[in-house]
JSON list of C-alpha atoms in Angstrom, two decimals:
[
{"chain": "A", "resi": 2, "resn": "ASP", "atom": "CA", "xyz": [-60.29, -183.29, 225.63]},
{"chain": "A", "resi": 3, "resn": "GLN", "atom": "CA", "xyz": [-60.49, -182.39, 222.02]},
{"chain": "A", "resi": 4, "resn": "GLN", "atom": "CA", "xyz": [-63.08, -185.16, 220.46]},
{"chain": "A", "resi": 5, "resn": "VAL", "atom": "CA", "xyz": [-62.60, -184.04, 217.07]},
{"chain": "A", "resi": 6, "resn": "LYS", "atom": "CA", "xyz": [-59.47, -183.27, 215.61]},
{"chain": "A", "resi": 7, "resn": "GLN", "atom": "CA", "xyz": [-58.16, -182.16, 212.51]},
{"chain": "A", "resi": 8, "resn": "ASN", "atom": "CA", "xyz": [-54.24, -182.08, 212.71]},
{"chain": "A", "resi": 9, "resn": "SER", "atom": "CA", "xyz": [-53.57, -180.13, 209.52]},
{"chain": "A", "resi": 10, "resn": "PRO", "atom": "CA", "xyz": [-53.92, -176.34, 210.38]},
{"chain": "A", "resi": 11, "resn": "SER", "atom": "CA", "xyz": [-53.71, -175.90, 206.80]},
{"chain": "A", "resi": 12, "resn": "LEU", "atom": "CA", "xyz": [-53.33, -177.01, 202.93]},
{"chain": "A", "resi": 13, "resn": "SER", "atom": "CA", "xyz": [-52.29, -175.79, 199.87]},
{"chain": "A", "resi": 14, "resn": "VAL", "atom": "CA", "xyz": [-53.00, -177.45, 196.73]},
{"chain": "A", "resi": 15, "resn": "GLN", "atom": "CA", "xyz": [-52.77, -176.78, 192.82]},
{"chain": "A", "resi": 16, "resn": "GLU", "atom": "CA", "xyz": [-56.06, -175.93, 190.93]},
{"chain": "A", "resi": 17, "resn": "GLY", "atom": "CA", "xyz": [-57.53, -178.56, 189.27]},
{"chain": "A", "resi": 18, "resn": "ARG", "atom": "CA", "xyz": [-55.76, -181.17, 191.62]},
{"chain": "A", "resi": 19, "resn": "ILE", "atom": "CA", "xyz": [-57.29, -183.18, 194.29]},
{"chain": "A", "resi": 20, "resn": "SER", "atom": "CA", "xyz": [-57.63, -181.74, 198.01]},
{"chain": "A", "resi": 21, "resn": "ILE", "atom": "CA", "xyz": [-57.74, -184.01, 200.74]},
{"chain": "A", "resi": 22, "resn": "LEU", "atom": "CA", "xyz": [-59.02, -182.60, 204.24]},
{"chain": "A", "resi": 23, "resn": "ASN", "atom": "CA", "xyz": [-58.65, -185.04, 207.14]},
{"chain": "A", "resi": 24, "resn": "CYS", "atom": "CA", "xyz": [-60.77, -185.32, 210.54]},
{"chain": "A", "resi": 25, "resn": "ASP", "atom": "CA", "xyz": [-59.81, -187.86, 213.47]},
{"chain": "A", "resi": 26, "resn": "TYR", "atom": "CA", "xyz": [-62.35, -188.49, 216.56]},
{"chain": "A", "resi": 27, "resn": "THR", "atom": "CA", "xyz": [-62.27, -190.41, 219.81]},
{"chain": "A", "resi": 28, "resn": "ASN", "atom": "CA", "xyz": [-65.69, -190.85, 220.73]},
{"chain": "A", "resi": 29, "resn": "SER", "atom": "CA", "xyz": [-67.12, -194.13, 219.53]},
{"chain": "A", "resi": 30, "resn": "MET", "atom": "CA", "xyz": [-70.60, -192.71, 220.10]},
{"chain": "A", "resi": 31, "resn": "PHE", "atom": "CA", "xyz": [-70.43, -190.33, 217.04]},
{"chain": "A", "resi": 32, "resn": "ASP", "atom": "CA", "xyz": [-72.55, -191.79, 214.38]},
{"chain": "A", "resi": 33, "resn": "TYR", "atom": "CA", "xyz": [-72.83, -188.77, 212.24]},
{"chain": "A", "resi": 34, "resn": "PHE", "atom": "CA", "xyz": [-70.31, -186.06, 210.65]},
{"chain": "A", "resi": 35, "resn": "LEU", "atom": "CA", "xyz": [-70.61, -182.88, 209.05]},
{"chain": "A", "resi": 36, "resn": "TRP", "atom": "CA", "xyz": [-67.92, -180.91, 206.73]},
{"chain": "A", "resi": 37, "resn": "TYR", "atom": "CA", "xyz": [-68.50, -177.21, 206.82]},
{"chain": "A", "resi": 38, "resn": "LYS", "atom": "CA", "xyz": [-66.87, -174.77, 204.63]},
{"chain": "A", "resi": 39, "resn": "LYS", "atom": "CA", "xyz": [-66.06, -171.01, 206.36]},
{"chain": "A", "resi": 40, "resn": "TYR", "atom": "CA", "xyz": [-64.90, -167.71, 204.70]},
{"chain": "A", "resi": 41, "resn": "PRO", "atom": "CA", "xyz": [-63.69, -165.16, 206.88]},
{"chain": "A", "resi": 42, "resn": "ALA", "atom": "CA", "xyz": [-66.38, -162.95, 208.52]},
{"chain": "A", "resi": 43, "resn": "GLU", "atom": "CA", "xyz": [-69.39, -165.14, 207.46]},
{"chain": "A", "resi": 44, "resn": "GLY", "atom": "CA", "xyz": [-71.04, -168.31, 209.17]},
{"chain": "A", "resi": 45, "resn": "PRO", "atom": "CA", "xyz": [-70.37, -171.68, 208.21]},
{"chain": "A", "resi": 46, "resn": "THR", "atom": "CA", "xyz": [-71.63, -173.39, 205.21]},
{"chain": "A", "resi": 47, "resn": "PHE", "atom": "CA", "xyz": [-72.97, -177.13, 205.14]},
{"chain": "A", "resi": 48, "resn": "LEU", "atom": "CA", "xyz": [-71.31, -179.13, 202.72]},
{"chain": "A", "resi": 49, "resn": "ILE", "atom": "CA", "xyz": [-71.73, -182.81, 203.06]},
{"chain": "A", "resi": 50, "resn": "SER", "atom": "CA", "xyz": [-72.54, -185.45, 206.11]},
{"chain": "A", "resi": 51, "resn": "ILE", "atom": "CA", "xyz": [-72.43, -189.12, 206.30]},
{"chain": "A", "resi": 52, "resn": "SER", "atom": "CA", "xyz": [-74.09, -191.48, 208.85]},
{"chain": "A", "resi": 53, "resn": "SER", "atom": "CA", "xyz": [-72.12, -194.32, 210.17]},
{"chain": "A", "resi": 54, "resn": "ILE", "atom": "CA", "xyz": [-73.60, -196.85, 208.21]},
{"chain": "A", "resi": 55, "resn": "LYS", "atom": "CA", "xyz": [-72.13, -195.63, 205.13]},
{"chain": "A", "resi": 56, "resn": "ASP", "atom": "CA", "xyz": [-68.38, -195.37, 204.30]},
{"chain": "A", "resi": 57, "resn": "LYS", "atom": "CA", "xyz": [-68.99, -192.94, 201.37]},
{"chain": "A", "resi": 58, "resn": "ASN", "atom": "CA", "xyz": [-71.15, -190.22, 200.29]},
{"chain": "A", "resi": 59, "resn": "GLU", "atom": "CA", "xyz": [-70.32, -188.11, 197.57]},
{"chain": "A", "resi": 60, "resn": "ASP", "atom": "CA", "xyz": [-71.95, -184.83, 196.05]},
{"chain": "A", "resi": 61, "resn": "GLY", "atom": "CA", "xyz": [-70.39, -183.16, 193.02]},
{"chain": "A", "resi": 62, "resn": "ARG", "atom": "CA", "xyz": [-67.24, -182.32, 193.62]},
{"chain": "A", "resi": 63, "resn": "PHE", "atom": "CA", "xyz": [-66.85, -183.32, 197.22]},
{"chain": "A", "resi": 64, "resn": "THR", "atom": "CA", "xyz": [-66.67, -186.70, 198.65]},
{"chain": "A", "resi": 65, "resn": "VAL", "atom": "CA", "xyz": [-66.53, -187.67, 202.25]},
{"chain": "A", "resi": 66, "resn": "PHE", "atom": "CA", "xyz": [-65.24, -190.71, 203.17]},
{"chain": "A", "resi": 67, "resn": "LEU", "atom": "CA", "xyz": [-65.45, -192.47, 206.88]},
{"chain": "A", "resi": 68, "resn": "ASN", "atom": "CA", "xyz": [-63.30, -195.32, 208.38]},
{"chain": "A", "resi": 69, "resn": "LYS", "atom": "CA", "xyz": [-64.98, -196.64, 211.26]},
{"chain": "A", "resi": 70, "resn": "SER", "atom": "CA", "xyz": [-62.31, -198.90, 212.81]},
{"chain": "A", "resi": 71, "resn": "ALA", "atom": "CA", "xyz": [-59.90, -196.21, 212.54]},
{"chain": "A", "resi": 72, "resn": "LYS", "atom": "CA", "xyz": [-62.12, -193.21, 213.72]},
{"chain": "A", "resi": 73, "resn": "HIS", "atom": "CA", "xyz": [-61.31, -191.12, 210.48]},
{"chain": "A", "resi": 74, "resn": "LEU", "atom": "CA", "xyz": [-62.86, -189.29, 208.05]},
{"chain": "A", "resi": 75, "resn": "SER", "atom": "CA", "xyz": [-61.78, -187.53, 204.97]},
{"chain": "A", "resi": 76, "resn": "LEU", "atom": "CA", "xyz": [-63.21, -184.84, 203.05]},
{"chain": "A", "resi": 77, "resn": "HIS", "atom": "CA", "xyz": [-62.14, -184.93, 198.84]},
{"chain": "A", "resi": 78, "resn": "ILE", "atom": "CA", "xyz": [-62.39, -182.24, 196.77]},
{"chain": "A", "resi": 79, "resn": "VAL", "atom": "CA", "xyz": [-61.85, -182.63, 193.07]},
{"chain": "A", "resi": 80, "resn": "PRO", "atom": "CA", "xyz": [-60.90, -180.90, 190.91]},
{"chain": "A", "resi": 81, "resn": "SER", "atom": "CA", "xyz": [-60.01, -177.97, 193.22]},
{"chain": "A", "resi": 82, "resn": "GLN", "atom": "CA", "xyz": [-61.05, -174.43, 192.46]},
{"chain": "A", "resi": 83, "resn": "PRO", "atom": "CA", "xyz": [-59.79, -171.41, 193.94]},
{"chain": "A", "resi": 84, "resn": "GLY", "atom": "CA", "xyz": [-63.45, -170.66, 195.40]},
{"chain": "A", "resi": 85, "resn": "ASP", "atom": "CA", "xyz": [-62.92, -173.35, 197.32]},
{"chain": "A", "resi": 86, "resn": "SER", "atom": "CA", "xyz": [-60.04, -171.30, 199.44]},
{"chain": "A", "resi": 87, "resn": "ALA", "atom": "CA", "xyz": [-61.66, -171.40, 203.08]},
{"chain": "A", "resi": 88, "resn": "VAL", "atom": "CA", "xyz": [-61.73, -172.99, 206.46]},
{"chain": "A", "resi": 89, "resn": "TYR", "atom": "CA", "xyz": [-63.14, -176.41, 206.45]},
{"chain": "A", "resi": 90, "resn": "PHE", "atom": "CA", "xyz": [-64.26, -177.89, 209.82]},
{"chain": "A", "resi": 91, "resn": "CYS", "atom": "CA", "xyz": [-65.21, -181.20, 210.74]},
{"chain": "A", "resi": 92, "resn": "ALA", "atom": "CA", "xyz": [-67.87, -181.98, 213.46]},
{"chain": "A", "resi": 93, "resn": "ALA", "atom": "CA", "xyz": [-69.43, -184.78, 214.76]},
{"chain": "A", "resi": 94, "resn": "SER", "atom": "CA", "xyz": [-72.68, -185.71, 216.47]},
{"chain": "A", "resi": 95, "resn": "ALA", "atom": "CA", "xyz": [-73.42, -188.70, 218.72]},
{"chain": "A", "resi": 96, "resn": "ARG", "atom": "CA", "xyz": [-76.80, -190.66, 218.89]},
{"chain": "A", "resi": 97, "resn": "ASN", "atom": "CA", "xyz": [-79.83, -189.37, 220.89]},
{"chain": "A", "resi": 98, "resn": "THR", "atom": "CA", "xyz": [-78.09, -185.62, 220.91]},
{"chain": "A", "resi": 99, "resn": "ASP", "atom": "CA", "xyz": [-78.61, -182.98, 218.20]},
{"chain": "A", "resi": 100, "resn": "LYS", "atom": "CA", "xyz": [-75.47, -181.49, 219.56]},
{"chain": "A", "resi": 101, "resn": "LEU", "atom": "CA", "xyz": [-72.31, -180.88, 217.41]},
{"chain": "A", "resi": 102, "resn": "ILE", "atom": "CA", "xyz": [-68.55, -181.33, 218.07]},
{"chain": "A", "resi": 103, "resn": "PHE", "atom": "CA", "xyz": [-66.07, -179.33, 216.00]},
{"chain": "A", "resi": 104, "resn": "GLY", "atom": "CA", "xyz": [-62.52, -179.56, 214.93]},
{"chain": "A", "resi": 105, "resn": "THR", "atom": "CA", "xyz": [-60.55, -176.76, 214.99]},
{"chain": "A", "resi": 106, "resn": "GLY", "atom": "CA", "xyz": [-60.37, -176.28, 211.22]},
{"chain": "A", "resi": 107, "resn": "THR", "atom": "CA", "xyz": [-58.21, -176.61, 208.20]},
{"chain": "A", "resi": 108, "resn": "ARG", "atom": "CA", "xyz": [-57.60, -173.74, 206.34]},
{"chain": "A", "resi": 109, "resn": "LEU", "atom": "CA", "xyz": [-57.30, -174.63, 202.46]},
{"chain": "A", "resi": 110, "resn": "GLN", "atom": "CA", "xyz": [-55.61, -172.34, 199.66]},
{"chain": "A", "resi": 111, "resn": "VAL", "atom": "CA", "xyz": [-55.98, -173.44, 196.41]},
{"chain": "A", "resi": 112, "resn": "PHE", "atom": "CA", "xyz": [-53.39, -171.41, 194.01]},
{"chain": "A", "resi": 113, "resn": "PRO", "atom": "CA", "xyz": [-53.77, -171.24, 190.41]},
{"chain": "B", "resi": 6, "resn": "SER", "atom": "CA", "xyz": [-86.91, -171.65, 202.33]},
{"chain": "B", "resi": 7, "resn": "GLN", "atom": "CA", "xyz": [-85.14, -170.83, 205.68]},
{"chain": "B", "resi": 8, "resn": "THR", "atom": "CA", "xyz": [-83.06, -168.00, 206.67]},
{"chain": "B", "resi": 9, "resn": "ILE", "atom": "CA", "xyz": [-81.08, -167.03, 209.53]},
{"chain": "B", "resi": 10, "resn": "HIS", "atom": "CA", "xyz": [-80.32, -163.75, 210.87]},
{"chain": "B", "resi": 11, "resn": "GLN", "atom": "CA", "xyz": [-77.99, -162.09, 213.02]},
{"chain": "B", "resi": 12, "resn": "TRP", "atom": "CA", "xyz": [-77.36, -158.51, 214.12]},
{"chain": "B", "resi": 13, "resn": "PRO", "atom": "CA", "xyz": [-75.52, -156.60, 214.38]},
{"chain": "B", "resi": 14, "resn": "ALA", "atom": "CA", "xyz": [-72.91, -157.86, 212.26]},
{"chain": "B", "resi": 15, "resn": "THR", "atom": "CA", "xyz": [-70.01, -155.91, 214.08]},
{"chain": "B", "resi": 16, "resn": "LEU", "atom": "CA", "xyz": [-70.10, -154.77, 217.53]},
{"chain": "B", "resi": 17, "resn": "VAL", "atom": "CA", "xyz": [-67.23, -152.65, 219.94]},
{"chain": "B", "resi": 18, "resn": "GLN", "atom": "CA", "xyz": [-68.00, -152.57, 223.40]},
{"chain": "B", "resi": 19, "resn": "PRO", "atom": "CA", "xyz": [-66.13, -151.63, 226.46]},
{"chain": "B", "resi": 20, "resn": "VAL", "atom": "CA", "xyz": [-65.31, -153.77, 228.98]},
{"chain": "B", "resi": 21, "resn": "GLY", "atom": "CA", "xyz": [-68.04, -153.92, 231.72]},
{"chain": "B", "resi": 22, "resn": "SER", "atom": "CA", "xyz": [-70.77, -153.12, 229.27]},
{"chain": "B", "resi": 23, "resn": "PRO", "atom": "CA", "xyz": [-73.89, -155.22, 228.82]},
{"chain": "B", "resi": 24, "resn": "LEU", "atom": "CA", "xyz": [-74.65, -157.34, 225.48]},
{"chain": "B", "resi": 25, "resn": "SER", "atom": "CA", "xyz": [-77.18, -158.21, 223.45]},
{"chain": "B", "resi": 26, "resn": "LEU", "atom": "CA", "xyz": [-77.20, -160.17, 220.45]},
{"chain": "B", "resi": 27, "resn": "GLU", "atom": "CA", "xyz": [-79.72, -161.20, 218.34]},
{"chain": "B", "resi": 28, "resn": "CYS", "atom": "CA", "xyz": [-80.81, -164.57, 216.13]},
{"chain": "B", "resi": 29, "resn": "THR", "atom": "CA", "xyz": [-83.84, -164.92, 213.94]},
{"chain": "B", "resi": 30, "resn": "VAL", "atom": "CA", "xyz": [-85.00, -167.82, 211.99]},
{"chain": "B", "resi": 31, "resn": "GLU", "atom": "CA", "xyz": [-87.48, -167.57, 209.13]},
{"chain": "B", "resi": 32, "resn": "GLY", "atom": "CA", "xyz": [-89.21, -170.31, 207.07]},
{"chain": "B", "resi": 33, "resn": "THR", "atom": "CA", "xyz": [-89.52, -173.21, 209.92]},
{"chain": "B", "resi": 34, "resn": "SER", "atom": "CA", "xyz": [-91.24, -173.58, 213.12]},
{"chain": "B", "resi": 35, "resn": "ASN", "atom": "CA", "xyz": [-89.99, -175.38, 216.66]},
{"chain": "B", "resi": 36, "resn": "PRO", "atom": "CA", "xyz": [-86.45, -175.37, 215.82]},
{"chain": "B", "resi": 37, "resn": "ASN", "atom": "CA", "xyz": [-83.64, -176.13, 217.92]},
{"chain": "B", "resi": 38, "resn": "LEU", "atom": "CA", "xyz": [-81.12, -173.09, 218.13]},
{"chain": "B", "resi": 39, "resn": "TYR", "atom": "CA", "xyz": [-77.62, -172.61, 219.15]},
{"chain": "B", "resi": 40, "resn": "TRP", "atom": "CA", "xyz": [-74.99, -170.23, 220.09]},
{"chain": "B", "resi": 41, "resn": "TYR", "atom": "CA", "xyz": [-71.35, -170.72, 219.40]},
{"chain": "B", "resi": 42, "resn": "ARG", "atom": "CA", "xyz": [-68.20, -168.87, 219.95]},
{"chain": "B", "resi": 43, "resn": "GLN", "atom": "CA", "xyz": [-64.94, -168.88, 217.42]},
{"chain": "B", "resi": 44, "resn": "ALA", "atom": "CA", "xyz": [-62.24, -167.18, 219.25]},
{"chain": "B", "resi": 45, "resn": "ALA", "atom": "CA", "xyz": [-59.15, -166.16, 217.01]},
{"chain": "B", "resi": 46, "resn": "GLY", "atom": "CA", "xyz": [-57.62, -169.18, 215.34]},
{"chain": "B", "resi": 47, "resn": "ARG", "atom": "CA", "xyz": [-59.96, -171.68, 217.44]},
{"chain": "B", "resi": 48, "resn": "GLY", "atom": "CA", "xyz": [-62.55, -174.05, 216.31]},
{"chain": "B", "resi": 49, "resn": "LEU", "atom": "CA", "xyz": [-66.37, -173.51, 217.23]},
{"chain": "B", "resi": 50, "resn": "GLN", "atom": "CA", "xyz": [-67.34, -173.44, 220.57]},
{"chain": "B", "resi": 51, "resn": "LEU", "atom": "CA", "xyz": [-71.31, -174.51, 221.83]},
{"chain": "B", "resi": 52, "resn": "LEU", "atom": "CA", "xyz": [-72.47, -172.22, 224.26]},
{"chain": "B", "resi": 53, "resn": "PHE", "atom": "CA", "xyz": [-75.91, -172.78, 224.61]},
{"chain": "B", "resi": 54, "resn": "TYR", "atom": "CA", "xyz": [-78.58, -174.53, 222.69]},
{"chain": "B", "resi": 55, "resn": "SER", "atom": "CA", "xyz": [-82.54, -174.31, 222.93]},
{"chain": "B", "resi": 56, "resn": "VAL", "atom": "CA", "xyz": [-84.92, -176.84, 222.09]},
{"chain": "B", "resi": 57, "resn": "GLY", "atom": "CA", "xyz": [-88.14, -174.98, 222.75]},
{"chain": "B", "resi": 58, "resn": "ILE", "atom": "CA", "xyz": [-89.05, -171.23, 224.00]},
{"chain": "B", "resi": 59, "resn": "GLY", "atom": "CA", "xyz": [-87.52, -170.68, 227.60]},
{"chain": "B", "resi": 60, "resn": "GLN", "atom": "CA", "xyz": [-85.45, -174.09, 227.45]},
{"chain": "B", "resi": 61, "resn": "ILE", "atom": "CA", "xyz": [-81.78, -173.08, 227.38]},
{"chain": "B", "resi": 62, "resn": "SER", "atom": "CA", "xyz": [-78.87, -175.35, 228.50]},
{"chain": "B", "resi": 63, "resn": "SER", "atom": "CA", "xyz": [-75.70, -174.00, 228.75]},
{"chain": "B", "resi": 64, "resn": "GLU", "atom": "CA", "xyz": [-72.41, -175.97, 227.81]},
{"chain": "B", "resi": 65, "resn": "VAL", "atom": "CA", "xyz": [-69.88, -173.80, 229.76]},
{"chain": "B", "resi": 66, "resn": "PRO", "atom": "CA", "xyz": [-69.33, -171.97, 232.78]},
{"chain": "B", "resi": 67, "resn": "GLN", "atom": "CA", "xyz": [-68.76, -168.42, 231.50]},
{"chain": "B", "resi": 68, "resn": "ASN", "atom": "CA", "xyz": [-69.60, -164.94, 231.99]},
{"chain": "B", "resi": 69, "resn": "LEU", "atom": "CA", "xyz": [-72.56, -165.06, 228.85]},
{"chain": "B", "resi": 70, "resn": "SER", "atom": "CA", "xyz": [-76.28, -166.26, 229.27]},
{"chain": "B", "resi": 71, "resn": "ALA", "atom": "CA", "xyz": [-79.12, -167.06, 226.67]},
{"chain": "B", "resi": 72, "resn": "SER", "atom": "CA", "xyz": [-82.97, -166.48, 226.31]},
{"chain": "B", "resi": 73, "resn": "ARG", "atom": "CA", "xyz": [-85.55, -167.93, 223.81]},
{"chain": "B", "resi": 74, "resn": "PRO", "atom": "CA", "xyz": [-88.43, -165.63, 224.25]},
{"chain": "B", "resi": 75, "resn": "GLN", "atom": "CA", "xyz": [-90.27, -166.58, 221.12]},
{"chain": "B", "resi": 76, "resn": "ASP", "atom": "CA", "xyz": [-89.90, -169.79, 218.93]},
{"chain": "B", "resi": 77, "resn": "ARG", "atom": "CA", "xyz": [-87.74, -168.49, 216.36]},
{"chain": "B", "resi": 78, "resn": "GLN", "atom": "CA", "xyz": [-85.91, -166.15, 218.47]},
{"chain": "B", "resi": 79, "resn": "PHE", "atom": "CA", "xyz": [-82.48, -166.80, 220.31]},
{"chain": "B", "resi": 80, "resn": "ILE", "atom": "CA", "xyz": [-80.81, -163.93, 222.34]},
{"chain": "B", "resi": 81, "resn": "LEU", "atom": "CA", "xyz": [-77.50, -164.04, 223.36]},
{"chain": "B", "resi": 82, "resn": "SER", "atom": "CA", "xyz": [-76.63, -161.61, 226.61]},
{"chain": "B", "resi": 83, "resn": "SER", "atom": "CA", "xyz": [-74.11, -160.39, 229.10]},
{"chain": "B", "resi": 84, "resn": "LYS", "atom": "CA", "xyz": [-74.44, -157.65, 231.82]},
{"chain": "B", "resi": 85, "resn": "LYS", "atom": "CA", "xyz": [-70.34, -157.12, 232.12]},
{"chain": "B", "resi": 86, "resn": "LEU", "atom": "CA", "xyz": [-68.26, -158.00, 229.38]},
{"chain": "B", "resi": 87, "resn": "LEU", "atom": "CA", "xyz": [-64.98, -159.19, 229.98]},
{"chain": "B", "resi": 88, "resn": "LEU", "atom": "CA", "xyz": [-62.00, -158.99, 227.54]},
{"chain": "B", "resi": 89, "resn": "SER", "atom": "CA", "xyz": [-62.29, -162.67, 226.99]},
{"chain": "B", "resi": 90, "resn": "ASP", "atom": "CA", "xyz": [-65.74, -162.26, 225.62]},
{"chain": "B", "resi": 91, "resn": "SER", "atom": "CA", "xyz": [-64.04, -161.11, 222.19]},
{"chain": "B", "resi": 92, "resn": "GLY", "atom": "CA", "xyz": [-64.76, -163.42, 219.19]},
{"chain": "B", "resi": 93, "resn": "PHE", "atom": "CA", "xyz": [-67.21, -164.25, 216.68]},
{"chain": "B", "resi": 94, "resn": "TYR", "atom": "CA", "xyz": [-70.57, -165.65, 217.54]},
{"chain": "B", "resi": 95, "resn": "LEU", "atom": "CA", "xyz": [-72.37, -167.86, 215.80]},
{"chain": "B", "resi": 96, "resn": "CYS", "atom": "CA", "xyz": [-76.30, -168.76, 215.60]},
{"chain": "B", "resi": 97, "resn": "ALA", "atom": "CA", "xyz": [-77.05, -171.95, 213.92]},
{"chain": "B", "resi": 98, "resn": "TRP", "atom": "CA", "xyz": [-80.70, -173.66, 213.99]},
{"chain": "B", "resi": 99, "resn": "SER", "atom": "CA", "xyz": [-81.27, -177.38, 212.99]},
{"chain": "B", "resi": 100, "resn": "ARG", "atom": "CA", "xyz": [-84.97, -179.11, 212.29]},
{"chain": "B", "resi": 101, "resn": "ALA", "atom": "CA", "xyz": [-85.24, -183.09, 212.69]},
{"chain": "B", "resi": 102, "resn": "LEU", "atom": "CA", "xyz": [-82.08, -183.79, 210.93]},
{"chain": "B", "resi": 103, "resn": "ARG", "atom": "CA", "xyz": [-78.87, -183.28, 212.84]},
{"chain": "B", "resi": 104, "resn": "ASP", "atom": "CA", "xyz": [-77.49, -180.74, 210.44]},
{"chain": "B", "resi": 105, "resn": "GLN", "atom": "CA", "xyz": [-77.14, -177.11, 211.48]},
{"chain": "B", "resi": 106, "resn": "TYR", "atom": "CA", "xyz": [-77.35, -174.09, 209.54]},
{"chain": "B", "resi": 107, "resn": "PHE", "atom": "CA", "xyz": [-75.38, -171.13, 210.62]},
{"chain": "B", "resi": 108, "resn": "GLY", "atom": "CA", "xyz": [-76.24, -167.40, 210.11]},
{"chain": "B", "resi": 109, "resn": "PRO", "atom": "CA", "xyz": [-73.75, -164.52, 209.11]},
{"chain": "B", "resi": 110, "resn": "GLY", "atom": "CA", "xyz": [-72.19, -164.23, 212.46]},
{"chain": "B", "resi": 111, "resn": "THR", "atom": "CA", "xyz": [-71.24, -161.03, 214.89]},
{"chain": "B", "resi": 112, "resn": "ARG", "atom": "CA", "xyz": [-67.64, -160.11, 215.34]},
{"chain": "B", "resi": 113, "resn": "LEU", "atom": "CA", "xyz": [-67.47, -158.73, 219.10]},
{"chain": "B", "resi": 114, "resn": "LEU", "atom": "CA", "xyz": [-64.50, -156.89, 220.13]},
{"chain": "B", "resi": 115, "resn": "VAL", "atom": "CA", "xyz": [-64.31, -155.90, 223.57]},
{"chain": "B", "resi": 116, "resn": "LEU", "atom": "CA", "xyz": [-62.04, -152.87, 224.60]}
]
């Protein structure tokens, strides 16, 4: 049972435009969500997180939105840059646990 | 600042051979430590996690084992590798917050 789903395996965006990566979850006990960026043959890099008490968190070009009623979160990157080309994973954690459940990732390609 | 090391970076092993992957964390004490595997085209699967020395929790039945002999050392092992053990192995740590930070990974190819 995939508790965290990233239904788009890939996304292609032009440089300077907005990239929107989506993530859905099924477990209502999740209360903390994270996004990671991963280049090939490297470990994932933490990007941004959001607690369920918020519906938006912003850090520079990256903004994460959380819609608890829809059990949906999204990562917005604006403006997109070629260096943003990577695989993006969303992850979720339930209260009273340090374990993260990861989605299967979305490969973002930003072209000039 | 905290850093996390993994070695080796790449490993090619024959089926049936033993395995030992090492992970160490610097710049923090009493971290939670995690081993993940990323199979080709798949997400990250949690294999083991540890909240302290000698404390190991296994998430999935498998051919692998983990040990934590020291506070900041986490070892992933196997007595006999299978073809299906091939993948990209990642170690991660966390401290207090639920954000986890990953090492550079080890690519294992079992032939």
